[in-house]
Amino acid sequence: MDTGAANAWEPSMGLLPEALAEAGVVREAIDTVAVTHTHLDHVAGLVAADGSDAFPKLRHLYVPQAEVALFRRDERLGRFHARCQGFGDGFALSDSVTAIAAHGHEVGHSAFVVASGGEALLIWGDVVHVPSIQCARPELTWEFDDDQAAARATRLRMLERSARPDVFVAGAHLDFPGLGSVTRVGEGYDFTPA
C-alpha cells in the first residue's frame, strides 16, 4: 500500500528498498501494489532512488479509478502506465484486504481495511496529516485537501470507525512508526503510536 516519494522530493528520501530489507521483505517477491491516491509522496516510490523499478516483479498496480488519468499524466511513472488498473469502493484486493472510499484529500482517495482474526488495520493514506491537531479537532482541514468538506466528512467517519476495539490505523503522516490506535476523547480523538 503506497510507495512513498522515493527521491522525487528530496535526495534524503527513497529508502523504501532499505526499509523493506531491514524488515526481511524481499522486494522481488512483491508483485502487487495498491495506492490510496496519486500524490507524489504516495506513488513516486515505484521508481527506486537509483532509477530502477522498486518492485522488479510488479504485475498488478491498483490506483483509484477516479485517479487513473492523473496517474497516467506523470511522465516519471510512464513505464507503469500500462499496468495501472482502476479500483473502486468495495474492491477486494484479497480475501482479507478491501478498499473503501475515503474521498476528499483527492478525488479518488481510498483506504484499505486489512481484516484477520477479529482485528482490523485501517490503512487510511492521508485522512489525517497532523495527528496532534486533526485528531483532537477533526473538523480542521488541510490546505492540500482537494475537497475540504469531503475530507472533513471522511476524517470524522474514519476516526469513528478506527476508535473501535481491535482496530488499528496506519497512515503516511502519522507519528512514528505510522501505525497505532485511536481512542475517543470528548468531542475528538487521540492517536497513540504503536
PDB file of C-alpha atoms in Angstrom:
ATOM      1  CA  MET A   1       0.000   0.000   0.000  1.00  0.00           C
ATOM      2  CA  ASP A   2       1.548   3.270  -1.179  1.00  0.00           C
ATOM      3  CA  THR A   3       5.221   3.515  -2.072  1.00  0.00           C
ATOM      4  CA  GLY A   4       6.408   6.813  -0.625  1.00  0.00           C
ATOM      5  CA  ALA A   5       8.156   9.558  -2.567  1.00  0.00           C
ATOM      6  CA  ALA A   6      11.476   7.821  -3.252  1.00  0.00           C
ATOM      7  CA  ASN A   7      13.918  10.626  -4.067  1.00  0.00           C
ATOM      8  CA  ALA A   8      11.382  12.562  -6.187  1.00  0.00           C
ATOM      9  CA  TRP A   9      11.167  15.228  -3.470  1.00  0.00           C
ATOM     10  CA  GLU A  10      14.453  15.212  -1.628  1.00  0.00           C
ATOM     11  CA  PRO A  11      17.662  13.223  -2.122  1.00  0.00           C
ATOM     12  CA  SER A  12      17.444  12.096   1.529  1.00  0.00           C
ATOM     13  CA  MET A  13      14.273  10.145   0.707  1.00  0.00           C
ATOM     14  CA  GLY A  14      13.959   6.949  -1.278  1.00  0.00           C
ATOM     15  CA  LEU A  15      14.898   4.475   1.426  1.00  0.00           C
ATOM     16  CA  LEU A  16      11.940   2.117   0.904  1.00  0.00           C
ATOM     17  CA  PRO A  17      14.134  -0.670  -0.532  1.00  0.00           C
ATOM     18  CA  GLU A  18      16.418  -0.470   2.530  1.00  0.00           C
ATOM     19  CA  ALA A  19      13.425  -0.396   4.902  1.00  0.00           C
ATOM     20  CA  LEU A  20      11.925  -3.469   3.239  1.00  0.00           C
ATOM     21  CA  ALA A  21      15.251  -5.296   3.515  1.00  0.00           C
ATOM     22  CA  GLU A  22      15.504  -4.344   7.190  1.00  0.00           C
ATOM     23  CA  ALA A  23      12.016  -5.796   7.710  1.00  0.00           C
ATOM     24  CA  GLY A  24      13.045  -9.005   5.948  1.00  0.00           C
ATOM     25  CA  VAL A  25      10.848  -8.348   2.894  1.00  0.00           C
ATOM     26  CA  VAL A  26      12.377  -9.204  -0.460  1.00  0.00           C
ATOM     27  CA  ARG A  27      11.117  -6.579  -2.895  1.00  0.00           C
ATOM     28  CA  GLU A  28      11.411  -9.033  -5.789  1.00  0.00           C
ATOM     29  CA  ALA A  29       8.647 -11.031  -4.051  1.00  0.00           C
ATOM     30  CA  ILE A  30       6.204  -8.108  -4.304  1.00  0.00           C
ATOM     31  CA  ASP A  31       4.052  -8.389  -7.417  1.00  0.00           C
ATOM     32  CA  THR A  32       1.063  -6.261  -6.328  1.00  0.00           C
ATOM     33  CA  VAL A  33       0.977  -2.618  -5.223  1.00  0.00           C
ATOM     34  CA  ALA A  34      -2.127  -0.571  -4.406  1.00  0.00           C
ATOM     35  CA  VAL A  35      -2.120   3.154  -3.717  1.00  0.00           C
ATOM     36  CA  THR A  36      -4.514   5.237  -1.661  1.00  0.00           C
ATOM     37  CA  HIS A  37      -4.164   8.157  -4.086  1.00  0.00           C
ATOM     38  CA  THR A  38      -1.813   9.501  -6.719  1.00  0.00           C
ATOM     39  CA  HIS A  39       0.043  12.296  -4.925  1.00  0.00           C
ATOM     40  CA  LEU A  40       3.794  12.171  -5.486  1.00  0.00           C
ATOM     41  CA  ASP A  41       4.578  11.164  -1.895  1.00  0.00           C
ATOM     42  CA  HIS A  42       2.440   8.024  -2.321  1.00  0.00           C
ATOM     43  CA  VAL A  43       3.367   6.818  -5.826  1.00  0.00           C
ATOM     44  CA  ALA A  44       6.833   8.079  -6.791  1.00  0.00           C
ATOM     45  CA  GLY A  45       8.420   5.219  -4.841  1.00  0.00           C
ATOM     46  CA  LEU A  46       7.520   2.875  -7.674  1.00  0.00           C
ATOM     47  CA  VAL A  47      10.844   4.112  -9.048  1.00  0.00           C
ATOM     48  CA  ALA A  48      13.762   3.405  -6.716  1.00  0.00           C
ATOM     49  CA  ALA A  49      16.253   6.171  -5.936  1.00  0.00           C
ATOM     50  CA  ASP A  50      18.707   4.643  -8.430  1.00  0.00           C
ATOM     51  CA  GLY A  51      16.086   4.831 -11.223  1.00  0.00           C
ATOM     52  CA  SER A  52      15.300   1.119 -11.295  1.00  0.00           C
ATOM     53  CA  ASP A  53      11.886  -0.409 -10.635  1.00  0.00           C
ATOM     54  CA  ALA A  54      11.396  -0.584  -6.868  1.00  0.00           C
ATOM     55  CA  PHE A  55       9.401  -3.793  -7.401  1.00  0.00           C
ATOM     56  CA  PRO A  56      11.007  -5.657 -10.319  1.00  0.00           C
ATOM     57  CA  LYS A  57       8.299  -8.366 -10.440  1.00  0.00           C
ATOM     58  CA  LEU A  58       5.338  -5.951 -10.294  1.00  0.00           C
ATOM     59  CA  ARG A  59       2.346  -7.378 -12.177  1.00  0.00           C
ATOM     60  CA  HIS A  60      -0.636  -5.596 -10.603  1.00  0.00           C
ATOM     61  CA  LEU A  61      -0.771  -1.891  -9.862  1.00  0.00           C
ATOM     62  CA  TYR A  62      -4.061  -0.669  -8.418  1.00  0.00           C
ATOM     63  CA  VAL A  63      -4.949   3.038  -8.495  1.00  0.00           C
ATOM     64  CA  PRO A  64      -8.300   4.580  -7.504  1.00  0.00           C
ATOM     65  CA  GLN A  65     -10.452   4.612 -10.657  1.00  0.00           C
ATOM     66  CA  ALA A  66     -11.125   8.351 -10.357  1.00  0.00           C
ATOM     67  CA  GLU A  67      -7.361   8.999 -10.424  1.00  0.00           C
ATOM     68  CA  VAL A  68      -6.185   6.717 -13.226  1.00  0.00           C
ATOM     69  CA  ALA A  69      -5.947   9.669 -15.617  1.00  0.00           C
ATOM     70  CA  LEU A  70      -3.961  11.658 -13.014  1.00  0.00           C
ATOM     71  CA  PHE A  71      -1.560   8.729 -12.611  1.00  0.00           C
ATOM     72  CA  ARG A  72      -1.096   8.430 -16.359  1.00  0.00           C
ATOM     73  CA  ARG A  73      -0.113  12.110 -16.640  1.00  0.00           C
ATOM     74  CA  ASP A  74       3.024  11.536 -14.577  1.00  0.00           C
ATOM     75  CA  GLU A  75       5.875  11.029 -17.063  1.00  0.00           C
ATOM     76  CA  ARG A  76       8.241   9.764 -14.362  1.00  0.00           C
ATOM     77  CA  LEU A  77       5.882   6.803 -13.897  1.00  0.00           C
ATOM     78  CA  GLY A  78       5.377   6.212 -17.633  1.00  0.00           C
ATOM     79  CA  ARG A  79       6.742   2.679 -17.548  1.00  0.00           C
ATOM     80  CA  PHE A  80       3.900   1.747 -15.145  1.00  0.00           C
ATOM     81  CA  HIS A  81       1.013   3.282 -17.080  1.00  0.00           C
ATOM     82  CA  ALA A  82       0.101   0.074 -18.912  1.00  0.00           C
ATOM     83  CA  ARG A  83      -0.021  -1.897 -15.636  1.00  0.00           C
ATOM     84  CA  CYS A  84      -2.262   0.640 -13.908  1.00  0.00           C
ATOM     85  CA  GLN A  85      -5.703  -0.797 -13.074  1.00  0.00           C
ATOM     86  CA  GLY A  86      -8.506   1.245 -11.550  1.00  0.00           C
ATOM     87  CA  PHE A  87     -10.451   0.154  -8.485  1.00  0.00           C
ATOM     88  CA  GLY A  88     -13.414   1.490  -6.553  1.00  0.00           C
ATOM     89  CA  ASP A  89     -15.191   1.277  -3.225  1.00  0.00           C
ATOM     90  CA  GLY A  90     -15.549  -2.329  -2.050  1.00  0.00           C
ATOM     91  CA  PHE A  91     -12.807  -3.694  -4.318  1.00  0.00           C
ATOM     92  CA  ALA A  92     -11.364  -6.874  -2.777  1.00  0.00           C
ATOM     93  CA  LEU A  93      -7.611  -6.845  -3.205  1.00  0.00           C
ATOM     94  CA  SER A  94      -7.551 -10.259  -1.493  1.00  0.00           C
ATOM     95  CA  ASP A  95      -9.709 -12.287   0.900  1.00  0.00           C
ATOM     96  CA  SER A  96      -8.583 -10.056   3.772  1.00  0.00           C
ATOM     97  CA  VAL A  97      -7.994  -6.659   2.098  1.00  0.00           C
ATOM     98  CA  THR A  98     -10.851  -4.434   0.921  1.00  0.00           C
ATOM     99  CA  ALA A  99     -10.826  -0.877  -0.435  1.00  0.00           C
ATOM    100  CA  ILE A 100     -13.169   1.720   0.994  1.00  0.00           C
ATOM    101  CA  ALA A 101     -13.912   5.185  -0.339  1.00  0.00           C
ATOM    102  CA  ALA A 102     -12.155   7.963   1.587  1.00  0.00           C
ATOM    103  CA  HIS A 103     -12.582  10.853  -0.844  1.00  0.00           C
ATOM    104  CA  GLY A 104     -11.721  14.428  -0.050  1.00  0.00           C
ATOM    105  CA  HIS A 105      -7.965  14.705   0.106  1.00  0.00           C
ATOM    106  CA  GLU A 106      -8.034  13.734  -3.565  1.00  0.00           C
ATOM    107  CA  VAL A 107     -10.901  12.867  -5.899  1.00  0.00           C
ATOM    108  CA  GLY A 108     -10.424   9.088  -5.601  1.00  0.00           C
ATOM    109  CA  HIS A 109      -8.622   8.895  -2.255  1.00  0.00           C
ATOM    110  CA  SER A 110      -9.242   5.462  -0.782  1.00  0.00           C
ATOM    111  CA  ALA A 111      -8.399   3.493   2.314  1.00  0.00           C
ATOM    112  CA  PHE A 112      -7.877  -0.221   2.790  1.00  0.00           C
ATOM    113  CA  VAL A 113      -9.146  -2.466   5.557  1.00  0.00           C
ATOM    114  CA  VAL A 114      -6.989  -5.484   6.337  1.00  0.00           C
ATOM    115  CA  ALA A 115      -9.075  -7.853   8.456  1.00  0.00           C
ATOM    116  CA  SER A 116      -7.901 -11.035  10.143  1.00  0.00           C
ATOM    117  CA  GLY A 117      -8.646 -12.940  13.315  1.00  0.00           C
ATOM    118  CA  GLY A 118     -11.188 -10.417  14.596  1.00  0.00           C
ATOM    119  CA  GLU A 119      -8.767  -7.498  14.265  1.00  0.00           C
ATOM    120  CA  ALA A 120      -8.539  -4.865  11.558  1.00  0.00           C
ATOM    121  CA  LEU A 121      -5.909  -2.482  10.253  1.00  0.00           C
ATOM    122  CA  LEU A 122      -7.281   0.610   8.534  1.00  0.00           C
ATOM    123  CA  ILE A 123      -4.659   1.920   6.107  1.00  0.00           C
ATOM    124  CA  TRP A 124      -6.033   5.401   5.549  1.00  0.00           C
ATOM    125  CA  GLY A 125      -3.442   7.195   3.435  1.00  0.00           C
ATOM    126  CA  ASP A 126      -3.883  10.942   4.005  1.00  0.00           C
ATOM    127  CA  VAL A 127      -7.061  11.068   6.092  1.00  0.00           C
ATOM    128  CA  VAL A 128      -5.013  12.829   8.804  1.00  0.00           C
ATOM    129  CA  HIS A 129      -1.953  14.982   8.117  1.00  0.00           C
ATOM    130  CA  VAL A 130      -1.251  16.470  11.548  1.00  0.00           C
ATOM    131  CA  PRO A 131      -2.454  13.973  14.164  1.00  0.00           C
ATOM    132  CA  SER A 132      -1.736  16.206  17.161  1.00  0.00           C
ATOM    133  CA  ILE A 133      -4.238  18.712  15.763  1.00  0.00           C
ATOM    134  CA  GLN A 134      -6.630  16.861  13.449  1.00  0.00           C
ATOM    135  CA  CYS A 135      -7.401  14.009  15.835  1.00  0.00           C
ATOM    136  CA  ALA A 136      -8.356  16.371  18.643  1.00  0.00           C
ATOM    137  CA  ARG A 137     -10.142  18.686  16.175  1.00  0.00           C
ATOM    138  CA  PRO A 138     -11.146  16.509  13.197  1.00  0.00           C
ATOM    139  CA  GLU A 139     -13.165  19.335  11.670  1.00  0.00           C
ATOM    140  CA  LEU A 140      -9.941  21.162  10.757  1.00  0.00           C
ATOM    141  CA  THR A 141      -8.960  20.692   7.146  1.00  0.00           C
ATOM    142  CA  TRP A 142      -5.634  20.791   5.351  1.00  0.00           C
ATOM    143  CA  GLU A 143      -4.808  23.215   2.551  1.00  0.00           C
ATOM    144  CA  PHE A 144      -3.815  20.327   0.285  1.00  0.00           C
ATOM    145  CA  ASP A 145      -7.238  18.646   0.533  1.00  0.00           C
ATOM    146  CA  ASP A 146      -8.870  18.750  -2.903  1.00  0.00           C
ATOM    147  CA  ASP A 147     -12.388  18.965  -1.394  1.00  0.00           C
ATOM    148  CA  GLN A 148     -12.169  20.177   2.195  1.00  0.00           C
ATOM    149  CA  ALA A 149     -15.804  19.400   3.076  1.00  0.00           C
ATOM    150  CA  ALA A 150     -15.456  15.816   1.797  1.00  0.00           C
ATOM    151  CA  ALA A 151     -12.073  15.431   3.540  1.00  0.00           C
ATOM    152  CA  ARG A 152     -13.628  16.597   6.828  1.00  0.00           C
ATOM    153  CA  ALA A 153     -16.543  14.150   6.492  1.00  0.00           C
ATOM    154  CA  THR A 154     -14.167  11.310   5.627  1.00  0.00           C
ATOM    155  CA  ARG A 155     -11.884  12.106   8.565  1.00  0.00           C
ATOM    156  CA  LEU A 156     -14.828  12.088  11.001  1.00  0.00           C
ATOM    157  CA  ARG A 157     -16.088   8.778   9.596  1.00  0.00           C
ATOM    158  CA  MET A 158     -12.640   7.145   9.628  1.00  0.00           C
ATOM    159  CA  LEU A 159     -11.799   8.315  13.146  1.00  0.00           C
ATOM    160  CA  GLU A 160     -15.110   6.993  14.433  1.00  0.00           C
ATOM    161  CA  ARG A 161     -14.521   3.677  12.683  1.00  0.00           C
ATOM    162  CA  SER A 162     -10.960   3.384  13.962  1.00  0.00           C
ATOM    163  CA  ALA A 163     -11.861   4.131  17.594  1.00  0.00           C
ATOM    164  CA  ARG A 164     -13.433   0.681  17.928  1.00  0.00           C
ATOM    165  CA  PRO A 165     -11.709  -2.086  19.883  1.00  0.00           C
ATOM    166  CA  ASP A 166      -9.321  -4.274  17.884  1.00  0.00           C
ATOM    167  CA  VAL A 167      -8.927  -1.677  15.097  1.00  0.00           C
ATOM    168  CA  PHE A 168      -5.526  -0.187  14.338  1.00  0.00           C
ATOM    169  CA  VAL A 169      -4.620   2.517  11.831  1.00  0.00           C
ATOM    170  CA  ALA A 170      -1.702   3.168   9.511  1.00  0.00           C
ATOM    171  CA  GLY A 171      -1.083   6.381   7.628  1.00  0.00           C
ATOM    172  CA  ALA A 172       1.647   8.271   5.861  1.00  0.00           C
ATOM    173  CA  HIS A 173       1.629  11.313   8.125  1.00  0.00           C
ATOM    174  CA  LEU A 174       1.043   9.691  11.489  1.00  0.00           C
ATOM    175  CA  ASP A 175       3.623   9.890  14.253  1.00  0.00           C
ATOM    176  CA  PHE A 176       6.422   7.290  14.094  1.00  0.00           C
ATOM    177  CA  PRO A 177       6.077   4.439  13.313  1.00  0.00           C
ATOM    178  CA  GLY A 178       2.994   5.458  11.315  1.00  0.00           C
ATOM    179  CA  LEU A 179       0.909   2.791  12.991  1.00  0.00           C
ATOM    180  CA  GLY A 180      -1.176   2.867  16.151  1.00  0.00           C
ATOM    181  CA  SER A 181      -4.606   3.111  17.692  1.00  0.00           C
ATOM    182  CA  VAL A 182      -7.283   5.766  18.020  1.00  0.00           C
ATOM    183  CA  THR A 183      -9.412   6.440  21.086  1.00  0.00           C
ATOM    184  CA  ARG A 184     -12.349   8.775  21.577  1.00  0.00           C
ATOM    185  CA  VAL A 185     -11.577  11.736  23.868  1.00  0.00           C
ATOM    186  CA  GLY A 186     -14.529  14.070  24.470  1.00  0.00           C
ATOM    187  CA  GLU A 187     -15.546  15.606  21.142  1.00  0.00           C
ATOM    188  CA  GLY A 188     -12.317  14.499  19.472  1.00  0.00           C
ATOM    189  CA  TYR A 189      -9.910  11.609  19.277  1.00  0.00           C
ATOM    190  CA  ASP A 190      -6.377  10.707  20.279  1.00  0.00           C
ATOM    191  CA  PHE A 191      -3.821   8.789  18.234  1.00  0.00           C
ATOM    192  CA  THR A 192      -1.377   6.591  20.128  1.00  0.00           C
ATOM    193  CA  PRO A 193       1.579   5.273  18.105  1.00  0.00           C
ATOM    194  CA  ALA A 194       2.266   1.537  18.380  1.00  0.00           C
TER     195      ALA A 194
END
